[in-house]
mmCIF file with all atom_site columns, C-alpha atoms in Angstrom:
data_model
loop_
_atom_site.group_PDB
_atom_site.id
_atom_site.type_symbol
_atom_site.label_atom_id
_atom_site.label_alt_id
_atom_site.label_comp_id
_atom_site.label_asym_id
_atom_site.label_entity_id
_atom_site.label_seq_id
_atom_site.pdbx_PDB_ins_code
_atom_site.Cartn_x
_atom_site.Cartn_y
_atom_site.Cartn_z
_atom_site.occupancy
_atom_site.B_iso_or_equiv
_atom_site.pdbx_formal_charge
_atom_site.auth_seq_id
_atom_site.auth_comp_id
_atom_site.auth_asym_id
_atom_site.auth_atom_id
_atom_site.pdbx_PDB_model_num
ATOM 1   C CA . MET A 1 1   ? 0.000   0.000   0.000  1.00 0.00 ? 5   MET A CA 1
ATOM 2   C CA . LYS A 1 2   ? 1.267   3.452   -0.864 1.00 0.00 ? 6   LYS A CA 1
ATOM 3   C CA . ASN A 1 3   ? 2.688   5.398   2.108  1.00 0.00 ? 7   ASN A CA 1
ATOM 4   C CA . PHE A 1 4   ? 2.652   2.446   4.462  1.00 0.00 ? 8   PHE A CA 1
ATOM 5   C CA . SER A 1 5   ? 5.267   2.450   7.213  1.00 0.00 ? 9   SER A CA 1
ATOM 6   C CA . MET A 1 6   ? 5.489   -0.536  9.537  1.00 0.00 ? 10  MET A CA 1
ATOM 7   C CA . PRO A 1 7   ? 5.664   0.635   13.161 1.00 0.00 ? 11  PRO A CA 1
ATOM 8   C CA . LYS A 1 8   ? 9.050   0.251   14.813 1.00 0.00 ? 12  LYS A CA 1
ATOM 9   C CA . GLN A 1 9   ? 7.556   -2.020  17.451 1.00 0.00 ? 13  GLN A CA 1
ATOM 10  C CA . VAL A 1 10  ? 4.692   -4.362  16.693 1.00 0.00 ? 14  VAL A CA 1
ATOM 11  C CA . SER A 1 11  ? 3.207   -6.089  19.667 1.00 0.00 ? 15  SER A CA 1
ATOM 12  C CA . PRO A 1 12  ? 3.719   -9.858  19.720 1.00 0.00 ? 16  PRO A CA 1
ATOM 13  C CA . THR A 1 13  ? 0.068   -10.006 20.762 1.00 0.00 ? 17  THR A CA 1
ATOM 14  C CA . LEU A 1 14  ? -1.105  -7.831  17.849 1.00 0.00 ? 18  LEU A CA 1
ATOM 15  C CA . GLU A 1 15  ? -3.910  -10.128 16.714 1.00 0.00 ? 19  GLU A CA 1
ATOM 16  C CA . LEU A 1 16  ? -5.113  -10.923 20.230 1.00 0.00 ? 20  LEU A CA 1
ATOM 17  C CA . ASP A 1 17  ? -5.135  -7.209  21.098 1.00 0.00 ? 21  ASP A CA 1
ATOM 18  C CA . GLU A 1 18  ? -7.059  -6.406  17.917 1.00 0.00 ? 22  GLU A CA 1
ATOM 19  C CA . LEU A 1 19  ? -9.650  -9.113  18.604 1.00 0.00 ? 23  LEU A CA 1
ATOM 20  C CA . THR A 1 20  ? -10.047 -8.041  22.227 1.00 0.00 ? 24  THR A CA 1
ATOM 21  C CA . ARG A 1 21  ? -10.670 -4.397  21.280 1.00 0.00 ? 25  ARG A CA 1
ATOM 22  C CA . LEU A 1 22  ? -13.104 -5.393  18.537 1.00 0.00 ? 26  LEU A CA 1
ATOM 23  C CA . LYS A 1 23  ? -15.001 -7.757  20.842 1.00 0.00 ? 27  LYS A CA 1
ATOM 24  C CA . HIS A 1 24  ? -15.305 -5.094  23.539 1.00 0.00 ? 28  HIS A CA 1
ATOM 25  C CA . SER A 1 25  ? -16.493 -2.540  21.008 1.00 0.00 ? 29  SER A CA 1
ATOM 26  C CA . LEU A 1 26  ? -19.053 -4.856  19.432 1.00 0.00 ? 30  LEU A CA 1
ATOM 27  C CA . GLU A 1 27  ? -20.386 -5.708  22.881 1.00 0.00 ? 31  GLU A CA 1
ATOM 28  C CA . LYS A 1 28  ? -20.659 -2.014  23.728 1.00 0.00 ? 32  LYS A CA 1
ATOM 29  C CA . TYR A 1 29  ? -22.390 -0.880  20.527 1.00 0.00 ? 33  TYR A CA 1
ATOM 30  C CA . VAL A 1 30  ? -24.279 -3.996  19.424 1.00 0.00 ? 34  VAL A CA 1
ATOM 31  C CA . SER A 1 31  ? -24.407 -7.017  21.756 1.00 0.00 ? 35  SER A CA 1
ATOM 32  C CA . ARG A 1 32  ? -22.323 -9.782  23.293 1.00 0.00 ? 36  ARG A CA 1
ATOM 33  C CA . GLU A 1 33  ? -24.071 -12.307 21.043 1.00 0.00 ? 37  GLU A CA 1
ATOM 34  C CA . ALA A 1 34  ? -23.218 -10.352 17.891 1.00 0.00 ? 38  ALA A CA 1
ATOM 35  C CA . ALA A 1 35  ? -19.609 -9.999  19.025 1.00 0.00 ? 39  ALA A CA 1
ATOM 36  C CA . GLU A 1 36  ? -19.216 -13.716 19.635 1.00 0.00 ? 40  GLU A CA 1
ATOM 37  C CA . SER A 1 37  ? -20.944 -14.627 16.376 1.00 0.00 ? 41  SER A CA 1
ATOM 38  C CA . ILE A 1 38  ? -18.870 -12.287 14.216 1.00 0.00 ? 42  ILE A CA 1
ATOM 39  C CA . LEU A 1 39  ? -15.564 -13.240 15.786 1.00 0.00 ? 43  LEU A CA 1
ATOM 40  C CA . LYS A 1 40  ? -16.341 -16.952 15.328 1.00 0.00 ? 44  LYS A CA 1
ATOM 41  C CA . GLU A 1 41  ? -17.337 -16.323 11.725 1.00 0.00 ? 45  GLU A CA 1
ATOM 42  C CA . ILE A 1 42  ? -14.021 -14.705 10.858 1.00 0.00 ? 46  ILE A CA 1
ATOM 43  C CA . PRO A 1 43  ? -11.265 -15.938 13.169 1.00 0.00 ? 47  PRO A CA 1
ATOM 44  C CA . LEU A 1 44  ? -7.789  -14.417 13.231 1.00 0.00 ? 48  LEU A CA 1
ATOM 45  C CA . SER A 1 45  ? -4.912  -16.538 14.420 1.00 0.00 ? 49  SER A CA 1
ATOM 46  C CA . VAL A 1 46  ? -2.026  -15.247 16.506 1.00 0.00 ? 50  VAL A CA 1
ATOM 47  C CA . ASN A 1 47  ? 1.188   -14.512 14.563 1.00 0.00 ? 51  ASN A CA 1
ATOM 48  C CA . SER A 1 48  ? -0.670  -14.193 11.265 1.00 0.00 ? 52  SER A CA 1
ATOM 49  C CA . THR A 1 49  ? 1.202   -13.067 8.193  1.00 0.00 ? 53  THR A CA 1
ATOM 50  C CA . PRO A 1 50  ? 0.617   -9.556  6.848  1.00 0.00 ? 54  PRO A CA 1
ATOM 51  C CA . ASP A 1 51  ? -1.335  -11.071 3.935  1.00 0.00 ? 55  ASP A CA 1
ATOM 52  C CA . ILE A 1 52  ? -3.639  -12.995 6.284  1.00 0.00 ? 56  ILE A CA 1
ATOM 53  C CA . ARG A 1 53  ? -4.191  -9.865  8.410  1.00 0.00 ? 57  ARG A CA 1
ATOM 54  C CA . ALA A 1 54  ? -5.038  -7.859  5.272  1.00 0.00 ? 58  ALA A CA 1
ATOM 55  C CA . GLU A 1 55  ? -7.543  -10.483 4.125  1.00 0.00 ? 59  GLU A CA 1
ATOM 56  C CA . TRP A 1 56  ? -9.094  -10.566 7.612  1.00 0.00 ? 60  TRP A CA 1
ATOM 57  C CA . VAL A 1 57  ? -9.446  -6.760  7.625  1.00 0.00 ? 61  VAL A CA 1
ATOM 58  C CA . GLU A 1 58  ? -11.252 -6.854  4.254  1.00 0.00 ? 62  GLU A CA 1
ATOM 59  C CA . LYS A 1 59  ? -13.658 -9.561  5.399  1.00 0.00 ? 63  LYS A CA 1
ATOM 60  C CA . MET A 1 60  ? -14.297 -7.945  8.786  1.00 0.00 ? 64  MET A CA 1
ATOM 61  C CA . SER A 1 61  ? -14.899 -4.538  7.212  1.00 0.00 ? 65  SER A CA 1
ATOM 62  C CA . ALA A 1 62  ? -17.409 -6.065  4.790  1.00 0.00 ? 66  ALA A CA 1
ATOM 63  C CA . ILE A 1 63  ? -19.270 -7.827  7.604  1.00 0.00 ? 67  ILE A CA 1
ATOM 64  C CA . LEU A 1 64  ? -19.506 -4.651  9.666  1.00 0.00 ? 68  LEU A CA 1
ATOM 65  C CA . GLU A 1 65  ? -20.660 -2.598  6.668  1.00 0.00 ? 69  GLU A CA 1
ATOM 66  C CA . ASN A 1 66  ? -23.268 -5.181  5.634  1.00 0.00 ? 70  ASN A CA 1
ATOM 67  C CA . ARG A 1 67  ? -24.736 -5.762  9.091  1.00 0.00 ? 71  ARG A CA 1
ATOM 68  C CA . PHE A 1 68  ? -24.775 -2.321  10.689 1.00 0.00 ? 72  PHE A CA 1
ATOM 69  C CA . ASP A 1 69  ? -25.595 1.244   9.736  1.00 0.00 ? 73  ASP A CA 1
ATOM 70  C CA . MET A 1 70  ? -22.632 3.535   9.107  1.00 0.00 ? 74  MET A CA 1
ATOM 71  C CA . GLU A 1 71  ? -22.938 5.383   12.419 1.00 0.00 ? 75  GLU A CA 1
ATOM 72  C CA . THR A 1 72  ? -22.728 2.076   14.302 1.00 0.00 ? 76  THR A CA 1
ATOM 73  C CA . VAL A 1 73  ? -19.756 0.993   12.170 1.00 0.00 ? 77  VAL A CA 1
ATOM 74  C CA . LYS A 1 74  ? -17.974 4.264   12.966 1.00 0.00 ? 78  LYS A CA 1
ATOM 75  C CA . ASN A 1 75  ? -18.658 3.871   16.675 1.00 0.00 ? 79  ASN A CA 1
ATOM 76  C CA . ILE A 1 76  ? -17.460 0.254   16.692 1.00 0.00 ? 80  ILE A CA 1
ATOM 77  C CA . ARG A 1 77  ? -14.231 1.036   14.880 1.00 0.00 ? 81  ARG A CA 1
ATOM 78  C CA . GLN A 1 78  ? -13.464 4.285   16.741 1.00 0.00 ? 82  GLN A CA 1
ATOM 79  C CA . GLU A 1 79  ? -13.688 2.379   19.996 1.00 0.00 ? 83  GLU A CA 1
ATOM 80  C CA . CYS A 1 80  ? -11.108 -0.092  18.614 1.00 0.00 ? 84  CYS A CA 1
ATOM 81  C CA . CYS A 1 81  ? -8.237  2.373   18.571 1.00 0.00 ? 85  CYS A CA 1
ATOM 82  C CA . CYS A 1 82  ? -5.040  1.211   20.197 1.00 0.00 ? 86  CYS A CA 1
ATOM 83  C CA . ASN A 1 83  ? -2.804  3.244   22.433 1.00 0.00 ? 87  ASN A CA 1
ATOM 84  C CA . GLU A 1 84  ? 0.363   1.739   20.966 1.00 0.00 ? 88  GLU A CA 1
ATOM 85  C CA . ASN A 1 85  ? 1.852   0.635   24.278 1.00 0.00 ? 89  ASN A CA 1
ATOM 86  C CA . GLY A 1 86  ? 1.375   4.059   25.848 1.00 0.00 ? 90  GLY A CA 1
ATOM 87  C CA . ARG A 1 87  ? 2.355   6.053   22.781 1.00 0.00 ? 91  ARG A CA 1
ATOM 88  C CA . LEU A 1 88  ? -1.042  7.777   22.635 1.00 0.00 ? 92  LEU A CA 1
ATOM 89  C CA . GLU A 1 89  ? -0.632  9.201   26.126 1.00 0.00 ? 93  GLU A CA 1
ATOM 90  C CA . ASP A 1 90  ? 3.039   10.108  25.562 1.00 0.00 ? 94  ASP A CA 1
ATOM 91  C CA . THR A 1 91  ? 2.218   11.907  22.314 1.00 0.00 ? 95  THR A CA 1
ATOM 92  C CA . ALA A 1 92  ? -0.754  13.659  23.914 1.00 0.00 ? 96  ALA A CA 1
ATOM 93  C CA . ASP A 1 93  ? 1.342   14.781  26.879 1.00 0.00 ? 97  ASP A CA 1
ATOM 94  C CA . ASN A 1 94  ? 4.036   16.204  24.599 1.00 0.00 ? 98  ASN A CA 1
ATOM 95  C CA . LEU A 1 95  ? 1.480   18.024  22.443 1.00 0.00 ? 99  LEU A CA 1
ATOM 96  C CA . LYS A 1 96  ? -0.328  19.301  25.531 1.00 0.00 ? 100 LYS A CA 1
ATOM 97  C CA . GLN A 1 97  ? 2.909   20.705  26.967 1.00 0.00 ? 101 GLN A CA 1
ATOM 98  C CA . LEU A 1 98  ? 3.536   22.538  23.695 1.00 0.00 ? 102 LEU A CA 1
ATOM 99  C CA . TYR A 1 99  ? -0.056  23.814  23.534 1.00 0.00 ? 103 TYR A CA 1
ATOM 100 C CA . PHE A 1 100 ? 0.074   25.096  27.120 1.00 0.00 ? 104 PHE A CA 1
ATOM 101 C CA . SER A 1 101 ? 3.513   26.650  26.588 1.00 0.00 ? 105 SER A CA 1
ATOM 102 C CA . LEU A 1 102 ? 1.925   28.692  23.787 1.00 0.00 ? 106 LEU A CA 1
ATOM 103 C CA . ASP A 1 103 ? -0.798  29.984  26.132 1.00 0.00 ? 107 ASP A CA 1
ATOM 104 C CA . LYS A 1 104 ? -3.373  27.638  24.594 1.00 0.00 ? 108 LYS A CA 1
ATOM 105 C CA . ASP A 1 105 ? -3.253  29.593  21.341 1.00 0.00 ? 109 ASP A CA 1
ATOM 106 C CA . LEU A 1 106 ? -4.389  27.101  18.720 1.00 0.00 ? 110 LEU A CA 1
ATOM 107 C CA . HIS A 1 107 ? -2.979  29.053  15.767 1.00 0.00 ? 111 HIS A CA 1
ATOM 108 C CA . ARG A 1 108 ? 0.455   29.324  17.381 1.00 0.00 ? 112 ARG A CA 1
ATOM 109 C CA . PHE A 1 109 ? 0.263   25.635  18.282 1.00 0.00 ? 113 PHE A CA 1
ATOM 110 C CA . VAL A 1 110 ? -0.432  24.670  14.651 1.00 0.00 ? 114 VAL A CA 1
ATOM 111 C CA . SER A 1 111 ? 2.354   26.993  13.420 1.00 0.00 ? 115 SER A CA 1
ATOM 112 C CA . ALA A 1 112 ? 4.838   25.464  15.862 1.00 0.00 ? 116 ALA A CA 1
ATOM 113 C CA . LEU A 1 113 ? 3.984   21.949  14.687 1.00 0.00 ? 117 LEU A CA 1
ATOM 114 C CA . ASN A 1 114 ? 4.196   22.991  11.048 1.00 0.00 ? 118 ASN A CA 1
ATOM 115 C CA . GLU A 1 115 ? 7.751   24.193  11.626 1.00 0.00 ? 119 GLU A CA 1
ATOM 116 C CA . ASN A 1 116 ? 8.520   20.470  11.944 1.00 0.00 ? 120 ASN A CA 1
ATOM 117 C CA . GLY A 1 117 ? 6.575   19.524  8.795  1.00 0.00 ? 121 GLY A CA 1
ATOM 118 C CA . ALA A 1 118 ? 3.212   18.556  10.281 1.00 0.00 ? 122 ALA A CA 1
ATOM 119 C CA . GLY A 1 119 ? 1.167   20.161  7.487  1.00 0.00 ? 123 GLY A CA 1
ATOM 120 C CA . TRP A 1 120 ? -1.720  20.999  9.817  1.00 0.00 ? 124 TRP A CA 1
ATOM 121 C CA . PHE A 1 121 ? -4.083  23.917  9.218  1.00 0.00 ? 125 PHE A CA 1
ATOM 122 C CA . MET A 1 122 ? -7.129  25.708  10.586 1.00 0.00 ? 126 MET A CA 1
ATOM 123 C CA . LYS A 1 123 ? -10.288 26.335  8.599  1.00 0.00 ? 127 LYS A CA 1
ATOM 124 C CA . GLU A 1 124 ? -13.564 27.690  9.976  1.00 0.00 ? 128 GLU A CA 1
ATOM 125 C CA . ASN A 1 125 ? -12.417 27.080  13.568 1.00 0.00 ? 129 ASN A CA 1
ATOM 126 C CA . GLN A 1 126 ? -11.664 23.425  12.845 1.00 0.00 ? 130 GLN A CA 1
ATOM 127 C CA . LEU A 1 127 ? -8.251  21.792  13.062 1.00 0.00 ? 131 LEU A CA 1
ATOM 128 C CA . TYR A 1 128 ? -7.102  19.669  10.129 1.00 0.00 ? 132 TYR A CA 1
ATOM 129 C CA . THR A 1 129 ? -4.281  17.218  10.775 1.00 0.00 ? 133 THR A CA 1
ATOM 130 C CA . LYS A 1 130 ? -2.293  15.213  8.265  1.00 0.00 ? 134 LYS A CA 1
ATOM 131 C CA . MET A 1 131 ? -0.718  11.806  8.597  1.00 0.00 ? 135 MET A CA 1
ATOM 132 C CA . PHE A 1 132 ? 1.812   11.090  5.864  1.00 0.00 ? 136 PHE A CA 1
ATOM 133 C CA . PHE A 1 133 ? 2.215   7.382   6.652  1.00 0.00 ? 137 PHE A CA 1
ATOM 134 C CA . CYS A 1 134 ? -0.126  4.596   7.699  1.00 0.00 ? 138 CYS A CA 1
ATOM 135 C CA . GLU A 1 135 ? 1.428   2.662   10.565 1.00 0.00 ? 139 GLU A CA 1
ATOM 136 C CA . CYS A 1 136 ? -1.369  0.166   11.152 1.00 0.00 ? 140 CYS A CA 1
ATOM 137 C CA . PRO A 1 137 ? 0.230   -3.293  11.095 1.00 0.00 ? 141 PRO A CA 1
ATOM 138 C CA . MET A 1 138 ? -3.149  -4.757  10.202 1.00 0.00 ? 142 MET A CA 1
ATOM 139 C CA . LEU A 1 139 ? -2.996  -2.864  6.875  1.00 0.00 ? 143 LEU A CA 1
ATOM 140 C CA . GLU A 1 140 ? 0.599   -3.610  5.924  1.00 0.00 ? 144 GLU A CA 1
ATOM 141 C CA . LYS A 1 141 ? -0.362  -5.688  2.867  1.00 0.00 ? 145 LYS A CA 1
ATOM 142 C CA . THR A 1 142 ? -3.883  -4.434  2.214  1.00 0.00 ? 146 THR A CA 1
ATOM 143 C CA . LYS A 1 143 ? -4.919  -2.905  -1.078 1.00 0.00 ? 147 LYS A CA 1
ATOM 144 C CA . ASN A 1 144 ? -6.460  0.510   -1.603 1.00 0.00 ? 148 ASN A CA 1
ATOM 145 C CA . SER A 1 145 ? -10.158 0.679   -0.817 1.00 0.00 ? 149 SER A CA 1
ATOM 146 C CA . ASN A 1 146 ? -12.901 3.290   -0.863 1.00 0.00 ? 150 ASN A CA 1
ATOM 147 C CA . SER A 1 147 ? -14.057 1.904   2.475  1.00 0.00 ? 151 SER A CA 1
ATOM 148 C CA . LEU A 1 148 ? -12.999 3.893   5.528  1.00 0.00 ? 152 LEU A CA 1
ATOM 149 C CA . THR A 1 149 ? -14.291 1.258   7.951  1.00 0.00 ? 153 THR A CA 1
ATOM 150 C CA . TRP A 1 150 ? -10.895 0.095   9.158  1.00 0.00 ? 154 TRP A CA 1
ATOM 151 C CA . CYS A 1 151 ? -9.567  3.659   9.297  1.00 0.00 ? 155 CYS A CA 1
ATOM 152 C CA . TYR A 1 152 ? -12.213 4.861   11.747 1.00 0.00 ? 156 TYR A CA 1
ATOM 153 C CA . CYS A 1 153 ? -9.972  3.628   14.563 1.00 0.00 ? 157 CYS A CA 1
ATOM 154 C CA . THR A 1 154 ? -7.641  6.494   13.587 1.00 0.00 ? 158 THR A CA 1
ATOM 155 C CA . ALA A 1 155 ? -10.484 8.925   14.231 1.00 0.00 ? 159 ALA A CA 1
ATOM 156 C CA . GLY A 1 156 ? -10.982 7.309   17.645 1.00 0.00 ? 160 GLY A CA 1
ATOM 157 C CA . TYR A 1 157 ? -7.263  7.588   18.369 1.00 0.00 ? 161 TYR A CA 1
ATOM 158 C CA . ASN A 1 158 ? -7.240  11.276  17.405 1.00 0.00 ? 162 ASN A CA 1
ATOM 159 C CA . LYS A 1 159 ? -10.369 11.969  19.443 1.00 0.00 ? 163 LYS A CA 1
ATOM 160 C CA . LYS A 1 160 ? -8.696  10.560  22.562 1.00 0.00 ? 164 LYS A CA 1
ATOM 161 C CA . LEU A 1 161 ? -5.419  12.304  21.771 1.00 0.00 ? 165 LEU A CA 1
ATOM 162 C CA . PHE A 1 162 ? -6.886  15.767  21.245 1.00 0.00 ? 166 PHE A CA 1
ATOM 163 C CA . GLU A 1 163 ? -9.275  15.522  24.182 1.00 0.00 ? 167 GLU A CA 1
ATOM 164 C CA . ILE A 1 164 ? -6.198  15.070  26.377 1.00 0.00 ? 168 ILE A CA 1
ATOM 165 C CA . VAL A 1 165 ? -4.358  17.924  24.654 1.00 0.00 ? 169 VAL A CA 1
ATOM 166 C CA . PHE A 1 166 ? -7.217  20.445  24.677 1.00 0.00 ? 170 PHE A CA 1
ATOM 167 C CA . GLU A 1 167 ? -8.954  19.191  27.839 1.00 0.00 ? 171 GLU A CA 1
ATOM 168 C CA . LYS A 1 168 ? -12.379 19.299  26.221 1.00 0.00 ? 172 LYS A CA 1
ATOM 169 C CA . PRO A 1 169 ? -14.539 17.088  23.997 1.00 0.00 ? 173 PRO A CA 1
ATOM 170 C CA . VAL A 1 170 ? -13.736 16.980  20.293 1.00 0.00 ? 174 VAL A CA 1
ATOM 171 C CA . TYR A 1 171 ? -15.189 15.232  17.277 1.00 0.00 ? 175 TYR A CA 1
ATOM 172 C CA . ALA A 1 172 ? -12.638 13.584  14.953 1.00 0.00 ? 176 ALA A CA 1
ATOM 173 C CA . GLU A 1 173 ? -13.550 12.790  11.373 1.00 0.00 ? 177 GLU A CA 1
ATOM 174 C CA . ILE A 1 174 ? -11.581 11.229  8.533  1.00 0.00 ? 178 ILE A CA 1
ATOM 175 C CA . VAL A 1 175 ? -11.718 13.432  5.445  1.00 0.00 ? 179 VAL A CA 1
ATOM 176 C CA . GLN A 1 176 ? -9.446  11.243  3.321  1.00 0.00 ? 180 GLN A CA 1
ATOM 177 C CA . SER A 1 177 ? -7.203  8.243   3.813  1.00 0.00 ? 181 SER A CA 1
ATOM 178 C CA . ILE A 1 178 ? -3.995  6.811   2.405  1.00 0.00 ? 182 ILE A CA 1
ATOM 179 C CA . ARG A 1 179 ? -5.953  3.575   2.103  1.00 0.00 ? 183 ARG A CA 1
ATOM 180 C CA . GLN A 1 180 ? -8.204  5.319   -0.423 1.00 0.00 ? 184 GLN A CA 1
ATOM 181 C CA . GLY A 1 181 ? -5.130  6.070   -2.551 1.00 0.00 ? 185 GLY A CA 1
ATOM 182 C CA . PHE A 1 182 ? -4.424  9.581   -1.261 1.00 0.00 ? 186 PHE A CA 1
ATOM 183 C CA . ASP A 1 183 ? -0.872  10.690  -0.443 1.00 0.00 ? 187 ASP A CA 1
ATOM 184 C CA . PHE A 1 184 ? -1.838  11.382  3.178  1.00 0.00 ? 188 PHE A CA 1
ATOM 185 C CA . CYS A 1 185 ? -4.651  10.922  5.664  1.00 0.00 ? 189 CYS A CA 1
ATOM 186 C CA . LEU A 1 186 ? -6.517  14.091  6.542  1.00 0.00 ? 190 LEU A CA 1
ATOM 187 C CA . LEU A 1 187 ? -8.547  14.370  9.726  1.00 0.00 ? 191 LEU A CA 1
ATOM 188 C CA . ARG A 1 188 ? -10.868 17.177  10.804 1.00 0.00 ? 192 ARG A CA 1
ATOM 189 C CA . ILE A 1 189 ? -11.027 17.935  14.525 1.00 0.00 ? 193 ILE A CA 1
ATOM 190 C CA . THR A 1 190 ? -14.112 19.878  15.572 1.00 0.00 ? 194 THR A CA 1
ATOM 191 C CA . PHE A 1 191 ? -14.384 21.350  19.051 1.00 0.00 ? 195 PHE A CA 1
ATOM 192 C CA . GLN A 1 192 ? -17.653 20.612  20.832 1.00 0.00 ? 196 GLN A CA 1
#
């Protein structure tokens, strides 16, 4: 996949972690029965190859899209975001320190990050963030797709991240994705 970058550290329990998050999310937004049924229907073995993980992602995305409305799919997948062994909190803490050091001035915050090549911008009081590489090990060998189902976890990750940074609720939305064939992922962060 274009612009894919394997994370430096991939958990040896990657598949188990993924299944656990998905099961919890399905139970929360649908039901325990649906979670058990879906996970039995499409099993994922530990230490799968990148090709097997990619095939599993395609099948799981199709099941979610065919069985649930899009709002439910988004909720399920956003809840599945990982914290990358504490990386979410570490990144959020570093961004929060920068934001607070700039007197909570969002425009100065974005400018400071752009000095390091972030490519972020503000439009109509919304923050747009770019990700130039996909680091999801589940997508390492996947093909481009118009479906954003698997990518909604990135919106969940960014929601958690920016709620820590800004200390208030935000809504995170994927505008475009590398998986769709774009050169970068673009997310819109709206303050609630």
